[in-house]
Amino acid sequence: MRLVMLLFALAVFGLAGPDLARSQTEAETTPTRPRIAVTVVTLDAVRQVQTRYGRATLSLLGDPRWGRFDWAEPPFPPDTFASCEDDRAGGLLDYCIRFYLTRADIADEASPTVVVVFDDHAPERPDGLGGEMRVTCYGRGVLPADPVAQDTWLWPTASRMHGTRHWDRDVDALARCIAAAASETWIGLRQPDVN
C-alpha cells in the first residue's frame, strides 16, 4: 500500500512540478503595468454623456484584471485646474494646464502624473462619425512627447454599438494618449508664449 501511495505522490508531483515551475516563470516574466497618477479635467462645454464615457474608458484602462495601467493617487486635487475649465483645447488650455503641472510639488520618485482633459469639440475629420469628443493628455513636460497621440478623440456612441471595433479604437487611443503624456519629463517651468 505504501508503494502505491509513493507512486501516486510521485506521479502527482512529477506532473505538477513542471506546471508550477512554468507558472512561476510566467509570473516573473509578465511585465508590470505602468503606475500613473491621472487627474481628469472636464471643460465647461463637455456634455455629461461624454464625461461618463471618458471616465468609463479610463476605468477600463485601470481595471485590476485586464487594464493597461495601475492608477496612483494624483498629487493634487482636480480643482487645481479649475481656472482652466473655460479654456478650449488648442487655445490657452495648453499653457494653463502645463503652467500648474510644471509648478506642482511632485516628488522625483512619484508616479508619472498626467492630466486628461475632456472637451466637447473634436477636430473636424473627413471620416468623422458625428458626436465625437476631444481628449487631450498633458504630462509634466513643456511640450507634448507625441502631439498626435496626445490630442485625440473618442466616440461616445461606441458604447451603444455592440460588436463594434470603435470601442477598441477608443480604448487604444486613450491608452496611447496617457502613455505618451506619462513619458514626458520635467525640464523646467512652462513659460508664457512669446509672440
PDB file of C-alpha atoms in Angstrom:
ATOM      1  CA  MET A   1       0.000   0.000   0.000  1.00  0.00           C
ATOM      2  CA  ARG A   2       2.845   2.363   0.808  1.00  0.00           C
ATOM      3  CA  LEU A   3       4.354   1.667  -2.603  1.00  0.00           C
ATOM      4  CA  VAL A   4       1.072   2.623  -4.301  1.00  0.00           C
ATOM      5  CA  MET A   5       0.878   5.871  -2.278  1.00  0.00           C
ATOM      6  CA  LEU A   6       4.510   6.692  -3.067  1.00  0.00           C
ATOM      7  CA  LEU A   7       3.999   6.070  -6.795  1.00  0.00           C
ATOM      8  CA  PHE A   8       0.815   8.146  -6.724  1.00  0.00           C
ATOM      9  CA  ALA A   9       2.610  11.034  -4.962  1.00  0.00           C
ATOM     10  CA  LEU A  10       5.495  10.902  -7.414  1.00  0.00           C
ATOM     11  CA  ALA A  11       3.090  10.909 -10.350  1.00  0.00           C
ATOM     12  CA  VAL A  12       1.120  13.886  -8.997  1.00  0.00           C
ATOM     13  CA  PHE A  13       4.165  15.959  -8.012  1.00  0.00           C
ATOM     14  CA  GLY A  14       6.105  14.868 -11.066  1.00  0.00           C
ATOM     15  CA  LEU A  15       3.321  16.097 -13.342  1.00  0.00           C
ATOM     16  CA  ALA A  16       2.585  19.218 -11.328  1.00  0.00           C
ATOM     17  CA  GLY A  17       6.226  20.189 -10.911  1.00  0.00           C
ATOM     18  CA  PRO A  18       6.809  21.474 -14.452  1.00  0.00           C
ATOM     19  CA  ASP A  19       3.455  23.312 -14.421  1.00  0.00           C
ATOM     20  CA  LEU A  20       4.275  25.003 -11.127  1.00  0.00           C
ATOM     21  CA  ALA A  21       7.700  25.977 -12.399  1.00  0.00           C
ATOM     22  CA  ARG A  22       6.191  27.227 -15.676  1.00  0.00           C
ATOM     23  CA  SER A  23       3.550  29.371 -13.922  1.00  0.00           C
ATOM     24  CA  GLN A  24       6.213  30.838 -11.617  1.00  0.00           C
ATOM     25  CA  THR A  25       8.417  31.650 -14.626  1.00  0.00           C
ATOM     26  CA  GLU A  26       5.468  33.240 -16.464  1.00  0.00           C
ATOM     27  CA  ALA A  27       4.682  35.370 -13.405  1.00  0.00           C
ATOM     28  CA  GLU A  28       8.302  36.518 -13.253  1.00  0.00           C
ATOM     29  CA  THR A  29       8.422  37.434 -16.952  1.00  0.00           C
ATOM     30  CA  THR A  30       4.979  39.096 -17.155  1.00  0.00           C
ATOM     31  CA  PRO A  31       5.594  42.841 -17.466  1.00  0.00           C
ATOM     32  CA  THR A  32       4.162  45.018 -14.739  1.00  0.00           C
ATOM     33  CA  ARG A  33       1.650  47.636 -15.710  1.00  0.00           C
ATOM     34  CA  PRO A  34       2.794  51.251 -15.535  1.00  0.00           C
ATOM     35  CA  ARG A  35       1.608  53.097 -12.435  1.00  0.00           C
ATOM     36  CA  ILE A  36       0.329  56.551 -13.404  1.00  0.00           C
ATOM     37  CA  ALA A  37      -1.451  59.306 -11.486  1.00  0.00           C
ATOM     38  CA  VAL A  38      -4.306  60.691 -13.588  1.00  0.00           C
ATOM     39  CA  THR A  39      -6.379  63.798 -12.940  1.00  0.00           C
ATOM     40  CA  VAL A  40      -9.430  64.422 -15.132  1.00  0.00           C
ATOM     41  CA  VAL A  41     -10.356  67.965 -16.128  1.00  0.00           C
ATOM     42  CA  THR A  42     -13.701  68.495 -17.844  1.00  0.00           C
ATOM     43  CA  LEU A  43     -14.038  71.677 -19.835  1.00  0.00           C
ATOM     44  CA  ASP A  44     -17.202  73.723 -19.466  1.00  0.00           C
ATOM     45  CA  ALA A  45     -18.577  72.752 -22.892  1.00  0.00           C
ATOM     46  CA  VAL A  46     -18.305  68.968 -22.460  1.00  0.00           C
ATOM     47  CA  ARG A  47     -21.588  67.072 -22.170  1.00  0.00           C
ATOM     48  CA  GLN A  48     -22.406  64.629 -19.354  1.00  0.00           C
ATOM     49  CA  VAL A  49     -22.657  61.657 -21.689  1.00  0.00           C
ATOM     50  CA  GLN A  50     -19.175  62.448 -22.994  1.00  0.00           C
ATOM     51  CA  THR A  51     -17.745  62.758 -19.483  1.00  0.00           C
ATOM     52  CA  ARG A  52     -19.331  59.449 -18.411  1.00  0.00           C
ATOM     53  CA  TYR A  53     -17.959  57.697 -21.498  1.00  0.00           C
ATOM     54  CA  GLY A  54     -14.475  59.112 -20.975  1.00  0.00           C
ATOM     55  CA  ARG A  55     -14.453  58.131 -17.297  1.00  0.00           C
ATOM     56  CA  ALA A  56     -15.752  54.634 -18.125  1.00  0.00           C
ATOM     57  CA  THR A  57     -12.938  54.191 -20.649  1.00  0.00           C
ATOM     58  CA  LEU A  58     -10.426  55.358 -18.027  1.00  0.00           C
ATOM     59  CA  SER A  59     -11.903  52.910 -15.541  1.00  0.00           C
ATOM     60  CA  LEU A  60     -11.489  50.071 -18.031  1.00  0.00           C
ATOM     61  CA  LEU A  61      -7.837  51.018 -18.584  1.00  0.00           C
ATOM     62  CA  GLY A  62      -7.259  50.734 -14.839  1.00  0.00           C
ATOM     63  CA  ASP A  63      -9.215  47.521 -14.306  1.00  0.00           C
ATOM     64  CA  PRO A  64      -7.192  45.227 -11.998  1.00  0.00           C
ATOM     65  CA  ARG A  65      -7.861  42.157 -14.162  1.00  0.00           C
ATOM     66  CA  TRP A  66      -7.301  43.309 -17.725  1.00  0.00           C
ATOM     67  CA  GLY A  67      -6.469  47.009 -17.598  1.00  0.00           C
ATOM     68  CA  ARG A  68      -3.321  48.514 -19.022  1.00  0.00           C
ATOM     69  CA  PHE A  69      -2.393  50.812 -16.136  1.00  0.00           C
ATOM     70  CA  ASP A  70      -2.387  50.902 -12.352  1.00  0.00           C
ATOM     71  CA  TRP A  71      -3.799  54.211 -11.175  1.00  0.00           C
ATOM     72  CA  ALA A  72      -1.924  56.088  -8.462  1.00  0.00           C
ATOM     73  CA  GLU A  73      -3.365  58.835  -6.291  1.00  0.00           C
ATOM     74  CA  PRO A  74      -2.807  62.217  -8.004  1.00  0.00           C
ATOM     75  CA  PRO A  75      -0.515  64.562  -6.048  1.00  0.00           C
ATOM     76  CA  PHE A  76      -3.050  67.410  -6.210  1.00  0.00           C
ATOM     77  CA  PRO A  77      -6.859  67.795  -6.243  1.00  0.00           C
ATOM     78  CA  PRO A  78      -8.698  68.234  -9.574  1.00  0.00           C
ATOM     79  CA  ASP A  79      -9.729  71.775  -8.609  1.00  0.00           C
ATOM     80  CA  THR A  80      -6.070  72.770  -9.074  1.00  0.00           C
ATOM     81  CA  PHE A  81      -7.047  73.236 -12.729  1.00  0.00           C
ATOM     82  CA  ALA A  82     -10.419  74.947 -12.129  1.00  0.00           C
ATOM     83  CA  SER A  83      -9.245  78.164 -13.800  1.00  0.00           C
ATOM     84  CA  CYS A  84      -8.503  76.175 -16.998  1.00  0.00           C
ATOM     85  CA  GLU A  85     -12.024  74.791 -17.441  1.00  0.00           C
ATOM     86  CA  ASP A  86     -13.317  77.695 -19.522  1.00  0.00           C
ATOM     87  CA  ASP A  87     -10.427  77.480 -21.997  1.00  0.00           C
ATOM     88  CA  ARG A  88     -10.567  75.497 -25.221  1.00  0.00           C
ATOM     89  CA  ALA A  89      -8.213  72.759 -26.382  1.00  0.00           C
ATOM     90  CA  GLY A  90      -5.822  74.179 -28.932  1.00  0.00           C
ATOM     91  CA  GLY A  91      -6.019  77.647 -27.385  1.00  0.00           C
ATOM     92  CA  LEU A  92      -4.867  78.809 -23.981  1.00  0.00           C
ATOM     93  CA  LEU A  93      -5.559  75.404 -22.434  1.00  0.00           C
ATOM     94  CA  ASP A  94      -2.058  74.056 -23.093  1.00  0.00           C
ATOM     95  CA  TYR A  95      -0.471  76.966 -21.260  1.00  0.00           C
ATOM     96  CA  CYS A  96      -2.940  76.811 -18.349  1.00  0.00           C
ATOM     97  CA  ILE A  97      -2.624  73.062 -17.682  1.00  0.00           C
ATOM     98  CA  ARG A  98       1.142  72.966 -18.153  1.00  0.00           C
ATOM     99  CA  PHE A  99       1.580  76.089 -16.003  1.00  0.00           C
ATOM    100  CA  TYR A 100       0.173  74.220 -12.999  1.00  0.00           C
ATOM    101  CA  LEU A 101       1.683  70.842 -13.876  1.00  0.00           C
ATOM    102  CA  THR A 102       5.240  72.112 -14.227  1.00  0.00           C
ATOM    103  CA  ARG A 103       4.951  74.047 -10.968  1.00  0.00           C
ATOM    104  CA  ALA A 104       3.350  71.239  -8.942  1.00  0.00           C
ATOM    105  CA  ASP A 105       5.317  69.996  -5.961  1.00  0.00           C
ATOM    106  CA  ILE A 106       5.777  66.363  -7.035  1.00  0.00           C
ATOM    107  CA  ALA A 107       8.483  64.124  -5.607  1.00  0.00           C
ATOM    108  CA  ASP A 108      11.050  62.759  -8.064  1.00  0.00           C
ATOM    109  CA  GLU A 109      10.149  59.174  -7.161  1.00  0.00           C
ATOM    110  CA  ALA A 110       6.399  59.746  -7.614  1.00  0.00           C
ATOM    111  CA  SER A 111       4.460  58.001 -10.366  1.00  0.00           C
ATOM    112  CA  PRO A 112       4.217  59.911 -13.658  1.00  0.00           C
ATOM    113  CA  THR A 113       1.453  62.485 -13.463  1.00  0.00           C
ATOM    114  CA  VAL A 114      -0.991  63.049 -16.327  1.00  0.00           C
ATOM    115  CA  VAL A 115      -3.919  65.422 -16.754  1.00  0.00           C
ATOM    116  CA  VAL A 116      -6.610  64.104 -19.108  1.00  0.00           C
ATOM    117  CA  VAL A 117      -8.899  66.806 -20.493  1.00  0.00           C
ATOM    118  CA  PHE A 118     -12.347  66.017 -21.879  1.00  0.00           C
ATOM    119  CA  ASP A 119     -13.750  68.539 -24.364  1.00  0.00           C
ATOM    120  CA  ASP A 120     -16.879  68.588 -26.479  1.00  0.00           C
ATOM    121  CA  HIS A 121     -15.454  69.590 -29.825  1.00  0.00           C
ATOM    122  CA  ALA A 122     -13.306  67.061 -31.641  1.00  0.00           C
ATOM    123  CA  PRO A 123     -11.316  68.289 -34.623  1.00  0.00           C
ATOM    124  CA  GLU A 124     -13.177  68.024 -37.942  1.00  0.00           C
ATOM    125  CA  ARG A 125     -12.172  64.934 -39.896  1.00  0.00           C
ATOM    126  CA  PRO A 126     -13.365  63.653 -43.273  1.00  0.00           C
ATOM    127  CA  ASP A 127     -14.114  60.256 -41.716  1.00  0.00           C
ATOM    128  CA  GLY A 128     -15.977  61.803 -38.774  1.00  0.00           C
ATOM    129  CA  LEU A 129     -18.794  59.772 -37.243  1.00  0.00           C
ATOM    130  CA  GLY A 130     -20.622  62.647 -35.537  1.00  0.00           C
ATOM    131  CA  GLY A 131     -20.767  63.253 -31.797  1.00  0.00           C
ATOM    132  CA  GLU A 132     -17.035  62.762 -31.178  1.00  0.00           C
ATOM    133  CA  MET A 133     -15.399  64.281 -28.121  1.00  0.00           C
ATOM    134  CA  ARG A 134     -11.858  65.585 -27.889  1.00  0.00           C
ATOM    135  CA  VAL A 135      -9.360  64.198 -25.395  1.00  0.00           C
ATOM    136  CA  THR A 136      -6.040  65.877 -24.687  1.00  0.00           C
ATOM    137  CA  CYS A 137      -3.406  64.427 -22.341  1.00  0.00           C
ATOM    138  CA  TYR A 138      -0.750  66.524 -20.620  1.00  0.00           C
ATOM    139  CA  GLY A 139       2.368  65.375 -18.833  1.00  0.00           C
ATOM    140  CA  ARG A 140       4.990  67.341 -16.922  1.00  0.00           C
ATOM    141  CA  GLY A 141       6.946  68.483 -19.959  1.00  0.00           C
ATOM    142  CA  VAL A 142       6.598  71.881 -21.567  1.00  0.00           C
ATOM    143  CA  LEU A 143       5.764  70.237 -24.915  1.00  0.00           C
ATOM    144  CA  PRO A 144       3.918  67.014 -25.748  1.00  0.00           C
ATOM    145  CA  ALA A 145       6.055  63.913 -26.317  1.00  0.00           C
ATOM    146  CA  ASP A 146       3.741  62.738 -29.129  1.00  0.00           C
ATOM    147  CA  PRO A 147       1.387  65.553 -30.241  1.00  0.00           C
ATOM    148  CA  VAL A 148      -0.769  63.280 -32.415  1.00  0.00           C
ATOM    149  CA  ALA A 149      -1.335  60.668 -29.692  1.00  0.00           C
ATOM    150  CA  GLN A 150      -1.893  63.306 -27.004  1.00  0.00           C
ATOM    151  CA  ASP A 151      -4.637  65.162 -28.890  1.00  0.00           C
ATOM    152  CA  THR A 152      -7.154  62.525 -29.869  1.00  0.00           C
ATOM    153  CA  TRP A 153     -10.879  61.840 -29.932  1.00  0.00           C
ATOM    154  CA  LEU A 154     -13.373  59.320 -28.583  1.00  0.00           C
ATOM    155  CA  TRP A 155     -16.789  58.390 -29.922  1.00  0.00           C
ATOM    156  CA  PRO A 156     -19.279  58.065 -27.025  1.00  0.00           C
ATOM    157  CA  THR A 157     -21.841  56.374 -29.284  1.00  0.00           C
ATOM    158  CA  ALA A 158     -19.475  53.371 -29.499  1.00  0.00           C
ATOM    159  CA  SER A 159     -20.678  52.230 -26.069  1.00  0.00           C
ATOM    160  CA  ARG A 160     -24.156  51.610 -27.526  1.00  0.00           C
ATOM    161  CA  MET A 161     -22.887  49.747 -30.585  1.00  0.00           C
ATOM    162  CA  HIS A 162     -22.383  46.081 -29.723  1.00  0.00           C
ATOM    163  CA  GLY A 163     -19.701  44.180 -31.584  1.00  0.00           C
ATOM    164  CA  THR A 164     -18.078  47.315 -33.000  1.00  0.00           C
ATOM    165  CA  ARG A 165     -14.393  47.986 -33.430  1.00  0.00           C
ATOM    166  CA  HIS A 166     -14.885  51.641 -32.402  1.00  0.00           C
ATOM    167  CA  TRP A 167     -14.857  50.795 -28.693  1.00  0.00           C
ATOM    168  CA  ASP A 168     -11.481  49.065 -29.089  1.00  0.00           C
ATOM    169  CA  ARG A 169     -10.194  52.034 -31.081  1.00  0.00           C
ATOM    170  CA  ASP A 170     -11.263  54.410 -28.309  1.00  0.00           C
ATOM    171  CA  VAL A 171      -9.593  52.313 -25.585  1.00  0.00           C
ATOM    172  CA  ASP A 172      -6.377  52.149 -27.623  1.00  0.00           C
ATOM    173  CA  ALA A 173      -6.467  55.891 -28.385  1.00  0.00           C
ATOM    174  CA  LEU A 174      -6.909  56.857 -24.731  1.00  0.00           C
ATOM    175  CA  ALA A 175      -4.178  54.416 -23.648  1.00  0.00           C
ATOM    176  CA  ARG A 176      -1.732  55.912 -26.189  1.00  0.00           C
ATOM    177  CA  CYS A 177      -2.694  59.421 -25.095  1.00  0.00           C
ATOM    178  CA  ILE A 178      -1.956  58.674 -21.437  1.00  0.00           C
ATOM    179  CA  ALA A 179       1.221  56.687 -22.125  1.00  0.00           C
ATOM    180  CA  ALA A 180       2.656  59.483 -24.297  1.00  0.00           C
ATOM    181  CA  ALA A 181       1.869  62.134 -21.683  1.00  0.00           C
ATOM    182  CA  ALA A 182       3.346  59.955 -18.926  1.00  0.00           C
ATOM    183  CA  SER A 183       6.598  59.720 -20.896  1.00  0.00           C
ATOM    184  CA  GLU A 184       7.141  63.483 -20.731  1.00  0.00           C
ATOM    185  CA  THR A 185       9.884  64.560 -18.362  1.00  0.00           C
ATOM    186  CA  TRP A 186      10.052  67.756 -16.355  1.00  0.00           C
ATOM    187  CA  ILE A 187      12.609  70.059 -17.933  1.00  0.00           C
ATOM    188  CA  GLY A 188      11.547  73.353 -16.392  1.00  0.00           C
ATOM    189  CA  LEU A 189       8.610  75.656 -15.957  1.00  0.00           C
ATOM    190  CA  ARG A 190       6.092  76.280 -18.724  1.00  0.00           C
ATOM    191  CA  GLN A 191       6.543  79.940 -19.556  1.00  0.00           C
ATOM    192  CA  PRO A 192       4.032  82.205 -21.307  1.00  0.00           C
ATOM    193  CA  ASP A 193       4.102  82.058 -25.084  1.00  0.00           C
ATOM    194  CA  VAL A 194       6.067  84.865 -26.657  1.00  0.00           C
ATOM    195  CA  ASN A 195       4.734  86.264 -29.930  1.00  0.00           C
TER     196      ASN A 195
END
